[in-house]
Coordinates of C-alpha atoms and ligand atoms in Angstrom, one line a residue:
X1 CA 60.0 -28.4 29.3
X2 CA 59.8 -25.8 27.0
X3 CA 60.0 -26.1 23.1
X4 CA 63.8 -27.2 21.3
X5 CA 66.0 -25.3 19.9
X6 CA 66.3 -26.4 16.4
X7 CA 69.5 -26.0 14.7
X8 CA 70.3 -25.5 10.8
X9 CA 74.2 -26.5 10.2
X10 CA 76.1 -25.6 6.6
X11 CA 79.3 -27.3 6.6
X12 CA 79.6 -30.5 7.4
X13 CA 83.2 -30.8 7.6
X14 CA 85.8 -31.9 10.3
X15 CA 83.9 -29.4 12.8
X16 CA 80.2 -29.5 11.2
X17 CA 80.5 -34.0 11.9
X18 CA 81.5 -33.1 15.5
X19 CA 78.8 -31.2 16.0
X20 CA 76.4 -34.1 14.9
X21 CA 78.1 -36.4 16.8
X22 CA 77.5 -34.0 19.8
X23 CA 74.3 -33.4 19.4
X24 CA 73.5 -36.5 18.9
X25 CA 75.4 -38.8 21.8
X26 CA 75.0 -35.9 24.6
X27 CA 71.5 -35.1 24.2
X28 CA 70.6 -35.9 27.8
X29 CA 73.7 -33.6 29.1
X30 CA 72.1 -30.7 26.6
X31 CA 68.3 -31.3 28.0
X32 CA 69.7 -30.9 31.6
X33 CA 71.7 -28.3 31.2
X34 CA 69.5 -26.2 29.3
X35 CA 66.1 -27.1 30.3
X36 CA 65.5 -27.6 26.2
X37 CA 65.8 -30.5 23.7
X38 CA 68.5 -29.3 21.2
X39 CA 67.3 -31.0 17.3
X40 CA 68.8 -30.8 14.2
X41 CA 66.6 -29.6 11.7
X42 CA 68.4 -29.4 8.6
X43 CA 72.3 -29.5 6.8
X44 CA 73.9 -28.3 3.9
X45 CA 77.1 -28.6 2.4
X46 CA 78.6 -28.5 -1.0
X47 CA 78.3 -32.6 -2.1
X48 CA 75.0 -34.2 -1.4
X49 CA 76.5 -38.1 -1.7
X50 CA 79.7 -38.0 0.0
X51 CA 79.8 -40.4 2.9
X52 CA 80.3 -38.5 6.3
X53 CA 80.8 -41.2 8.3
X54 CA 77.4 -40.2 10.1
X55 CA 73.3 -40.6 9.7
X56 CA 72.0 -38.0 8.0
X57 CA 68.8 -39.4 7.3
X58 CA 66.6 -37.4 10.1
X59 CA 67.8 -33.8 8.5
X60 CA 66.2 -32.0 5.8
X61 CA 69.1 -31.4 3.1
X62 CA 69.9 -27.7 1.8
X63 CA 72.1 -27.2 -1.6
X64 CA 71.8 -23.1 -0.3
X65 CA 73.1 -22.2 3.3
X66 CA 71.1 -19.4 2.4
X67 CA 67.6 -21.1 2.1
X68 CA 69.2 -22.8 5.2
X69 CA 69.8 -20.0 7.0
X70 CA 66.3 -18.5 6.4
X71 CA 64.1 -21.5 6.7
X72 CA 61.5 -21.2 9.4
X73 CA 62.2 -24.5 11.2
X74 CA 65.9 -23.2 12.5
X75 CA 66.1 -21.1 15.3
X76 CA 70.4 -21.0 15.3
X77 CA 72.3 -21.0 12.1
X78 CA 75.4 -22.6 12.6
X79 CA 77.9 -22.0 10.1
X80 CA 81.0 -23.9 9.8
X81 CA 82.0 -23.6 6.0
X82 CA 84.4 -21.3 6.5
X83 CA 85.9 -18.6 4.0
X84 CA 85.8 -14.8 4.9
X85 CA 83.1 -13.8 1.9
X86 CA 81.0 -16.1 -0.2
X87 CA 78.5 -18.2 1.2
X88 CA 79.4 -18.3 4.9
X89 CA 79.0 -14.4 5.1
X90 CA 75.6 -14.4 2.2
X91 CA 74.1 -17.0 4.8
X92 CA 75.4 -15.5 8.2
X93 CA 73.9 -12.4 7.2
X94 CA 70.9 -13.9 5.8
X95 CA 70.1 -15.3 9.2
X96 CA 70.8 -12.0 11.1
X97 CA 68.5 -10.8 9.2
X98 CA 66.2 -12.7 9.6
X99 CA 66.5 -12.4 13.7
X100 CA 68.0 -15.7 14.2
X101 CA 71.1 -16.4 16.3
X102 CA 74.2 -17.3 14.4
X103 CA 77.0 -19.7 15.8
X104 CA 80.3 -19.7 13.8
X105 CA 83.5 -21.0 13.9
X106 CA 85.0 -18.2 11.1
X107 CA 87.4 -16.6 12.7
X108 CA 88.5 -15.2 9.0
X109 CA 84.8 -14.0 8.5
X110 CA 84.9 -12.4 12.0
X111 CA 88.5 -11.1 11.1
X112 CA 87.4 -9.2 8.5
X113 CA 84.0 -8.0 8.8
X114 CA 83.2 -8.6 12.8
X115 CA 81.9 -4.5 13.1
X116 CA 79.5 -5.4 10.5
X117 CA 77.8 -8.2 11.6
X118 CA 78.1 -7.3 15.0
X119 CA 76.3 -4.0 14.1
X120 CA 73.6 -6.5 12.3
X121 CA 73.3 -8.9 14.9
X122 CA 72.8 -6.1 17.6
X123 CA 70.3 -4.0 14.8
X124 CA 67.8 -7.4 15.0
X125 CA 68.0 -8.5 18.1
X126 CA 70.2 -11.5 17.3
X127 CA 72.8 -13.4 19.0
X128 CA 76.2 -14.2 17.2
X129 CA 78.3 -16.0 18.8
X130 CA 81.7 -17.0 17.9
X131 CA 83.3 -19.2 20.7
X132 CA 85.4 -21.6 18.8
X133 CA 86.5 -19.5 16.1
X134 CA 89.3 -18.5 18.7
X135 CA 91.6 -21.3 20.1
X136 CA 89.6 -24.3 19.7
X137 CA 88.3 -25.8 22.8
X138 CA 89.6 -23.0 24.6
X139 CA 86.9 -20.5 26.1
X140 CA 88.4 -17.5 25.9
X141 CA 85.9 -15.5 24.3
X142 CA 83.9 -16.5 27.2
X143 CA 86.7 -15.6 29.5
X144 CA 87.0 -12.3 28.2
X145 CA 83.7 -11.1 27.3
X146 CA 81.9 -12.9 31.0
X147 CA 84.6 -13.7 33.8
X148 CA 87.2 -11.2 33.4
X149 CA 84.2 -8.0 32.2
X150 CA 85.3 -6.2 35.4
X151 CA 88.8 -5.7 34.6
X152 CA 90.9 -3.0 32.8
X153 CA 92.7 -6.1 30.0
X154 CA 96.3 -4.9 29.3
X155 CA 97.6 -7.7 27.3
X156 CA 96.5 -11.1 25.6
X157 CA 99.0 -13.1 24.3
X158 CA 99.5 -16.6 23.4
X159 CA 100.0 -19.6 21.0
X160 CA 96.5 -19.6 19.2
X161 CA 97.0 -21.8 15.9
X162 CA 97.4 -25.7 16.6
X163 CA 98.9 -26.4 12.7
X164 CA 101.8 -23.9 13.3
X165 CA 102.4 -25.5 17.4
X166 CA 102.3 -28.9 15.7
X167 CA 104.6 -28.6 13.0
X168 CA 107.0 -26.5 14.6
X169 CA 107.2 -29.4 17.7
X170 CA 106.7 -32.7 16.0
X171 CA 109.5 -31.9 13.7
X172 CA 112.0 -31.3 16.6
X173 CA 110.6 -34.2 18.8
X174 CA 110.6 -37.0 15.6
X175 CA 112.7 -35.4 13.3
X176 CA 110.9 -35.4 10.3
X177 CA 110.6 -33.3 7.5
X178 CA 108.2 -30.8 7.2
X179 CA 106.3 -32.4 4.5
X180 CA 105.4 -35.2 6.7
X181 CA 104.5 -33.5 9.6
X182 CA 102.1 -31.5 7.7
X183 CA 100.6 -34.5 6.2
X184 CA 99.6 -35.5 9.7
X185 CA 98.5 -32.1 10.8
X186 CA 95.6 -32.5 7.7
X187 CA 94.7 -35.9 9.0
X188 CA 94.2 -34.8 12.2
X189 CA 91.9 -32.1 10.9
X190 CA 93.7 -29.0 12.0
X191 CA 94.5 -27.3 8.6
X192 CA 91.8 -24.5 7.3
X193 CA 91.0 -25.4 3.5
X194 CA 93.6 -23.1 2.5
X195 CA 96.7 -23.9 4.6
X196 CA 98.8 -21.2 3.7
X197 CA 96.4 -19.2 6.3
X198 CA 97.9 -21.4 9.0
X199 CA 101.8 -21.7 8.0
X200 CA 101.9 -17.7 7.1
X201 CA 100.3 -17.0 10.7
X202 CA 96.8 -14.7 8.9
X203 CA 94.6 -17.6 10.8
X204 CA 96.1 -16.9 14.2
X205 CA 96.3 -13.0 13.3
X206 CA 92.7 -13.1 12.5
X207 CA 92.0 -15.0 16.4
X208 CA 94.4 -12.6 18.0
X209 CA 92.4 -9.9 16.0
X210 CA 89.1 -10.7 17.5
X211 CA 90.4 -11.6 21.1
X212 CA 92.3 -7.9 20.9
X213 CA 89.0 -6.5 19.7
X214 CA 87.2 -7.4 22.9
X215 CA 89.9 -7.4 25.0
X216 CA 90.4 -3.4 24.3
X217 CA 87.0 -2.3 23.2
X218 CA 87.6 -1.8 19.7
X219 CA 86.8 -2.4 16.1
X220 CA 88.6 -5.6 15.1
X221 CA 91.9 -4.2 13.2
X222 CA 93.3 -7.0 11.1
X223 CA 95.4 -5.1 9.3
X224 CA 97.1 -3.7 12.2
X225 CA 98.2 -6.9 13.2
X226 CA 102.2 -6.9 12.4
X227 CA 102.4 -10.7 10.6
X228 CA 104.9 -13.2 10.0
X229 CA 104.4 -16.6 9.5
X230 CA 106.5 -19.7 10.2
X231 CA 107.7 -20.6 6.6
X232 CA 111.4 -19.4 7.5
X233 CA 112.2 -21.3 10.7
X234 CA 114.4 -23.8 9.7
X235 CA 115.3 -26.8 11.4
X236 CA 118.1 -25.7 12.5
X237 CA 116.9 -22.9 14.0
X238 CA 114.7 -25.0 16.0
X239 CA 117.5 -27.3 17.4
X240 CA 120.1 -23.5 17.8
X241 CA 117.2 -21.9 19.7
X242 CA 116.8 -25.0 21.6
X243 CA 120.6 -25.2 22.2
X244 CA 120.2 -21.8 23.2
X245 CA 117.6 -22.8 26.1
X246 CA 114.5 -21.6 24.1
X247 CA 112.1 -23.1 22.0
X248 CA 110.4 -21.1 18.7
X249 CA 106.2 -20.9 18.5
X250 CA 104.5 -18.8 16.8
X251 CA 103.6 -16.3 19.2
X252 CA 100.3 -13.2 19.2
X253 CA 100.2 -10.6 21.7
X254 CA 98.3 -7.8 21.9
X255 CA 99.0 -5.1 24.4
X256 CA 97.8 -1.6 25.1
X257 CA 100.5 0.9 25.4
X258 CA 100.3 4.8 25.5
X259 CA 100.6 4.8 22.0
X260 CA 97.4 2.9 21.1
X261 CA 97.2 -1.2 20.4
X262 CA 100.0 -3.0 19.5
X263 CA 99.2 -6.2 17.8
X264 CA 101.6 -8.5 16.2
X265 CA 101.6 -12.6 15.5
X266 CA 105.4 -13.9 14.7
X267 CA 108.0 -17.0 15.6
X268 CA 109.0 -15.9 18.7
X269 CA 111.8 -17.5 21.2
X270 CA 110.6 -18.6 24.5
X271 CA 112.1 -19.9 27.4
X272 CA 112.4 -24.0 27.0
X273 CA 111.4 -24.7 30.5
X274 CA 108.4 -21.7 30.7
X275 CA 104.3 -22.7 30.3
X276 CA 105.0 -21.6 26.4
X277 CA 107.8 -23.5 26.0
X278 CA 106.2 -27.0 26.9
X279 CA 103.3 -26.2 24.6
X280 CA 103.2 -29.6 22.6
X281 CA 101.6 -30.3 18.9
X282 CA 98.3 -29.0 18.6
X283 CA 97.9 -27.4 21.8
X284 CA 96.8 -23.7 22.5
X285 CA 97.6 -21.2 25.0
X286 CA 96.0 -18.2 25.7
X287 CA 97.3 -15.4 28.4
X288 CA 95.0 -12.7 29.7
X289 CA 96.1 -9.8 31.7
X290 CA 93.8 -7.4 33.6
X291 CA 94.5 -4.8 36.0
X292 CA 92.4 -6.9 38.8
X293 CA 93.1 -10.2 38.2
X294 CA 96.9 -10.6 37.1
X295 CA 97.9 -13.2 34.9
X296 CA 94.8 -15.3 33.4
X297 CA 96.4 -19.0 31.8
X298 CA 94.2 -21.1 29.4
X299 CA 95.4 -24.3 27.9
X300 CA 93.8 -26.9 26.1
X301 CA 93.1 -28.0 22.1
X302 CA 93.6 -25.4 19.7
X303 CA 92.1 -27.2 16.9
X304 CA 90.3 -30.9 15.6
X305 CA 87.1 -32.0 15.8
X306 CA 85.7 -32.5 19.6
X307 CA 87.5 -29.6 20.9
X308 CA 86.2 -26.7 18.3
X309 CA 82.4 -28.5 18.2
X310 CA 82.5 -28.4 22.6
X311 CA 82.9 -24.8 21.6
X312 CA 80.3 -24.2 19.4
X313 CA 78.2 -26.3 21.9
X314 CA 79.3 -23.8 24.1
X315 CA 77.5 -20.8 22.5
X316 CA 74.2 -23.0 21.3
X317 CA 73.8 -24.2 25.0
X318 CA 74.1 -20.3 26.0
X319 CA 71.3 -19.9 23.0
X320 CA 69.1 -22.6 24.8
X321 CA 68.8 -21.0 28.2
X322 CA 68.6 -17.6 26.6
X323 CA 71.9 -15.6 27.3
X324 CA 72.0 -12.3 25.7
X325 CA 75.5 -10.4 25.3
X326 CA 76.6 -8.3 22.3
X327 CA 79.2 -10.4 20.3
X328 CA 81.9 -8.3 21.4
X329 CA 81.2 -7.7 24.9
X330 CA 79.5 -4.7 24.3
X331 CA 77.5 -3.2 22.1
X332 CA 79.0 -2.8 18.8
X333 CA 78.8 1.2 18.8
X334 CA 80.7 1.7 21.7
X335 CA 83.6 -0.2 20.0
X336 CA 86.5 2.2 19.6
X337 CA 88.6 3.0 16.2
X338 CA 92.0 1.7 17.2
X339 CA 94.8 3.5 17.4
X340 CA 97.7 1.7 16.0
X341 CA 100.8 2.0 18.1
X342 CA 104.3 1.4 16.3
X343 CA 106.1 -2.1 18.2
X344 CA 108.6 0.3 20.6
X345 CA 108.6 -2.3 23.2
X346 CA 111.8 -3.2 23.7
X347 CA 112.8 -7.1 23.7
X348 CA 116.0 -9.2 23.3
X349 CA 116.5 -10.5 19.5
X350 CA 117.9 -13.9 18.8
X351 CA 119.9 -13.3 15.1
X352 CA 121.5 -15.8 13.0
X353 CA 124.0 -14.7 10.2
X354 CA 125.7 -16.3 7.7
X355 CA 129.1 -15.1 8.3
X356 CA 132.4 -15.4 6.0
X357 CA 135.1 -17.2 8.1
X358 CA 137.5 -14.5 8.2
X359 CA 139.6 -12.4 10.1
X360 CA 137.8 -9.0 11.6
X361 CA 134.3 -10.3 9.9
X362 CA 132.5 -11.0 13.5
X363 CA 134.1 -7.8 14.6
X364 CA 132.6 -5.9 11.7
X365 CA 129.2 -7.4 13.0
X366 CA 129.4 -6.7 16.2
X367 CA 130.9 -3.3 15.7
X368 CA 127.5 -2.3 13.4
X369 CA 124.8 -3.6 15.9
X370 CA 127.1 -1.8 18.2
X371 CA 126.5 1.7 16.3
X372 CA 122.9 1.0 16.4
X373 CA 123.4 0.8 20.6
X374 CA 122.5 -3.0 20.2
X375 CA 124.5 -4.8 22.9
X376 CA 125.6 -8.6 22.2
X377 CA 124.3 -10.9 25.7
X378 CA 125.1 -14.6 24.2
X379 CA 127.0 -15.9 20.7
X380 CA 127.9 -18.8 19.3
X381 CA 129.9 -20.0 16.5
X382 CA 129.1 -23.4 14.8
X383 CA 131.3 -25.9 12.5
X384 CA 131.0 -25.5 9.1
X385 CA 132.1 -27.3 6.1
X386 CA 132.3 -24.1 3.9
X387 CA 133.7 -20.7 4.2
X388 CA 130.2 -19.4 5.8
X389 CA 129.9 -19.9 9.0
X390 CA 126.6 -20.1 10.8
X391 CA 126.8 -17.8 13.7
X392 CA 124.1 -17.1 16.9
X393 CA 123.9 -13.6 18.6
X394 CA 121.4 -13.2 21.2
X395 CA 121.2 -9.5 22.0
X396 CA 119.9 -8.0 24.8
X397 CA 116.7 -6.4 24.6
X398 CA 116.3 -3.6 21.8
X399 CA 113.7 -1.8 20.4
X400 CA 112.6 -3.3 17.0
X401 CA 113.4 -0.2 15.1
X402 CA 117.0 0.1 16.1
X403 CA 117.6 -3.8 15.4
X404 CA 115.9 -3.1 11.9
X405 CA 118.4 -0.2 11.5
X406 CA 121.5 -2.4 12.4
X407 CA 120.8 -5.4 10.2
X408 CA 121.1 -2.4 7.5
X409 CA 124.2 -1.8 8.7
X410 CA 125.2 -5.6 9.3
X411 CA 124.2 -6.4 5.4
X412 CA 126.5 -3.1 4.4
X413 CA 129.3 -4.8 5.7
X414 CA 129.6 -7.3 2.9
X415 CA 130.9 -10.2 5.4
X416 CA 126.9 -11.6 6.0
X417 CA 126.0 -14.2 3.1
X418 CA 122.1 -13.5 2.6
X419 CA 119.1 -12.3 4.3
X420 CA 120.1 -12.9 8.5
X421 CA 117.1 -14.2 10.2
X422 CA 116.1 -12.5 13.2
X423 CA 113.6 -13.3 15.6
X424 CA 112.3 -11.7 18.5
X425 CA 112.2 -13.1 22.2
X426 CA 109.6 -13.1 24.6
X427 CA 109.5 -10.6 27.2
X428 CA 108.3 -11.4 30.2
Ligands
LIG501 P1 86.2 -28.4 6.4 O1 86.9 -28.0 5.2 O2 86.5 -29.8 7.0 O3 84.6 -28.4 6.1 C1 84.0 -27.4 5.4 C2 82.6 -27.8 5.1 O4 81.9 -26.7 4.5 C3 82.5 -29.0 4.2 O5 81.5 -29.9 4.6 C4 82.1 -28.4 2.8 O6 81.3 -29.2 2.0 C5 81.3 -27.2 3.3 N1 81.3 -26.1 2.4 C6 82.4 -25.4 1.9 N2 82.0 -24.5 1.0 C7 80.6 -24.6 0.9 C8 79.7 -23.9 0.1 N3 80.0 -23.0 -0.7 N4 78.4 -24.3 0.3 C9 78.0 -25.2 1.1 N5 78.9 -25.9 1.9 C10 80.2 -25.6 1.8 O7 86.3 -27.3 7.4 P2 86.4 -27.3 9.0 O8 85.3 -28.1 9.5 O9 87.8 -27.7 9.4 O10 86.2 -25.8 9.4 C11 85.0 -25.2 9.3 C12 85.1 -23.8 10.0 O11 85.6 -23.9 11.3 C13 86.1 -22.9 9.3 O12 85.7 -21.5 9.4 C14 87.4 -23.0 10.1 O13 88.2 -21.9 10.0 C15 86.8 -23.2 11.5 N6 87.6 -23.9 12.5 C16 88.1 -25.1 12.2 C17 88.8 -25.8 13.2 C18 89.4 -27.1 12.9 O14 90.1 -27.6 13.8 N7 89.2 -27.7 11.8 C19 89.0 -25.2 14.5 C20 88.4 -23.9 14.7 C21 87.7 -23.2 13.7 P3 81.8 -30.6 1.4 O15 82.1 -31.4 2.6 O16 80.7 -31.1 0.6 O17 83.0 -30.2 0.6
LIG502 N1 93.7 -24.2 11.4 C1 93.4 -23.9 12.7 C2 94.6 -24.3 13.6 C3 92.2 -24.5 13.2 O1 95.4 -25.0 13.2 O2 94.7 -23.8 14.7 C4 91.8 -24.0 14.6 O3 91.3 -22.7 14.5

């Protein structure tokens, strides 16, 4: 047997105690899998005395994730404190540094300065690895960067934040408020510290960032993801859409087009009875598309304790029997500056207007998407107690820009009460 591989873990949050638990109750599944004891040497976090729930007794205790990161008894820093700056990126880079391999789970950190510590990593001969900062207990970095290497990827789409998937389903299912459902998203441990991250879509832009970075062979391009978060679907647009035959999720895709890389994260409608549409609370779905292997689907915990620590289990076991890949799939100056492409690809819209019960006000509506050559498939007309009435139009499919350029056109007409909310559907 050959000597462990000692770990240093800062955080010791919901996905730093999973990792203890790990560690500690599959120790025999570790040694035979990797030919290596895996030990704990030390832990940090920001309070000393709060109680865990686990023994921490056997670790040497760190108020610095820096000291941590550099101490000579850890051969993998594993950071799980999370934050795109501060200390997780001091101590992350600390330990590349240093040559030691880093494991994280910050996708923001990755999001925003993955070139940079990629180009670290690679400059001293360090691994960084990064698993469950993407969809949880998914492995889709693993899919990309490992099993699907040979092929040409064209598109990766998919529901990649288990917050957003288990609001936007518990509240049609029980019926409760989204206060409440929230509440029970935090206890099961999905939310980052700052959950505005989650409900405004930057945490699943920031996965859908990474996964479009390898996925395509760039830089990662953050801002070039095209965002919008979940904070305007109503309930009642999640019992129309429904009513409609879709359901709403908040949808990533990244595609390569002519143009360059399209990348956007927004509520999108798809089909009820489709893969994506069956998607329950907390649960993530990833599509991959390569030029070999078609359609690639991967399901499974998006978020919560087990599933993100079996990820970052993932990467320390790949540590242990010595696995060597650049953090990106290849090395980091080879990665390519992305071209932005402008969304042109065209998809049907699902629209719903405020509209002043009146006579010729639909016809004004439907006359300015018409001038805009936006063609009405589907519409419906609810009861109202008021003068507005709350009206549907599914269109067929458009491109963005000319449904932009209508809605102009529909608020010009003075018959629309407010902002209309429009929301793209899948395309196949
Ligand atoms: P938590 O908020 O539960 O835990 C964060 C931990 O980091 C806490 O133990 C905290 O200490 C410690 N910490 C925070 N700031 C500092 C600091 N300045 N110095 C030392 N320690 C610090 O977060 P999670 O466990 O949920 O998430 C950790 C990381 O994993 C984040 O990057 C998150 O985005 C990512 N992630 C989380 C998932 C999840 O389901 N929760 C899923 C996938 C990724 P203390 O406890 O003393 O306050
Ligand atoms: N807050 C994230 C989510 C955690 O809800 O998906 C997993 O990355």
């Amino acid at each position: 047997m050959t000597t462990p591989l000692r770990l240093g873990i800062a955080g010791l949050g919901t996905v730093g105690v999973g990792v203890l638990r790990m560690v500690r109750d599959n120790s025999d599944i570790l040694r035979a899998r990797t030919g290596r004891d895996v030990t704990i040497s030390a832990v940090s976090a920001r309070s000393r005395d709060k109680d865990r729930g686990v023994d921490l007794s056997g670790f040497v205790w760190e108020d610095d994730p820096v000291a941590l990161a550099r101490r000579d008894d850890v051969d993998v820093f594993v950071e799980l404190m999370g934050g795109s700056d501060g200390p997780a990126k001091a101590a992350t880079e600390a330990a590349l540094a240093a040559g030691k391999a880093v494991v994280t789970a910050n996708k923001a950190m990755l999001a925003l300065h993955g070139q940079a510590l990629a180009e670290l990593a690679e400059e001293n001969d360090a691994p960084l690895r990064f698993e469950a900062a993407v969809a949880g207990g998914i492995p889709c970095v693993k899919a990309l960067t490992e099993g699907l290497a040979g092929n040409r990827i064209t598109r990766v789409s998919g529901v990649m934040n288990g917050t957003c998937n288990y609001i936007l389903t518990r509240m049609e299912s029980a019926g409760l408020p989204y206060a409440d459902v929230f509440e029970e998203a935090r206890a099961l441990g999905y939310l980052e510290a700052d959950p505005s991250l989650d409900v405004g879509g930057i945490d699943a832009g920031h996965k859908l960032a990474i996964l479009s970075a390898i996925a395509f062979g760039t830089r990662v391009d953050f801002d070039g993801v095209q965002l919008q978060g979940i904070e305007r679907v109503t309930i009642d647009d999640i019992r129309r859409a429904r009513d409609m035959g879709y359901r709403i999720k908040l949808l990533g895709e990244a595609r390569r087009t002519p143009g360059g890389i399209e990348q956007s994260m927004r509520p999108t409608l798809v089909p009820e009875d489709s893969p994506l549409g069956q998607l329950e609370g907390g649960t993530n779905m990833v599509v991959i598309e390569g030029d070999a292997v078609g359609q690639v689907v991967l399901r499974g915990a998006g978020a919560g304790e087990g599933p993100t620590a079996s990820a970052v289990m993932g990467d320390v076991c790949d540590i242990a029997r010595g696995m060597a890949l650049p953090p990106f799939g290849q090395p980091a100056a080879t990665l390519q500056a992305p071209v932005r492409a402008n969304a042109t690809t065209e998809c049907a819209h699902y629209l719903r207007l405020s509209l002043r019960d009146e006579p010729g006000a639909l016809a004004q509506v439907a006359t300015a998407l018409g001038r805009s050559g936006i063609s009405i498939d589907r519409m419906r007309q609810y009861d109202h107690p008021g003068t507005d009435a709350p009206v549907l139009i599914v269109t067929h499919p458009c491109a963005p820009g000319d449904l932009a350029r209508a809605l102009d056109d529909v608020a010009a007409t003075g018959v629309v009460a407010g902002d209309p909310v429009a929301l793209q559907i899948q395309t196949p």
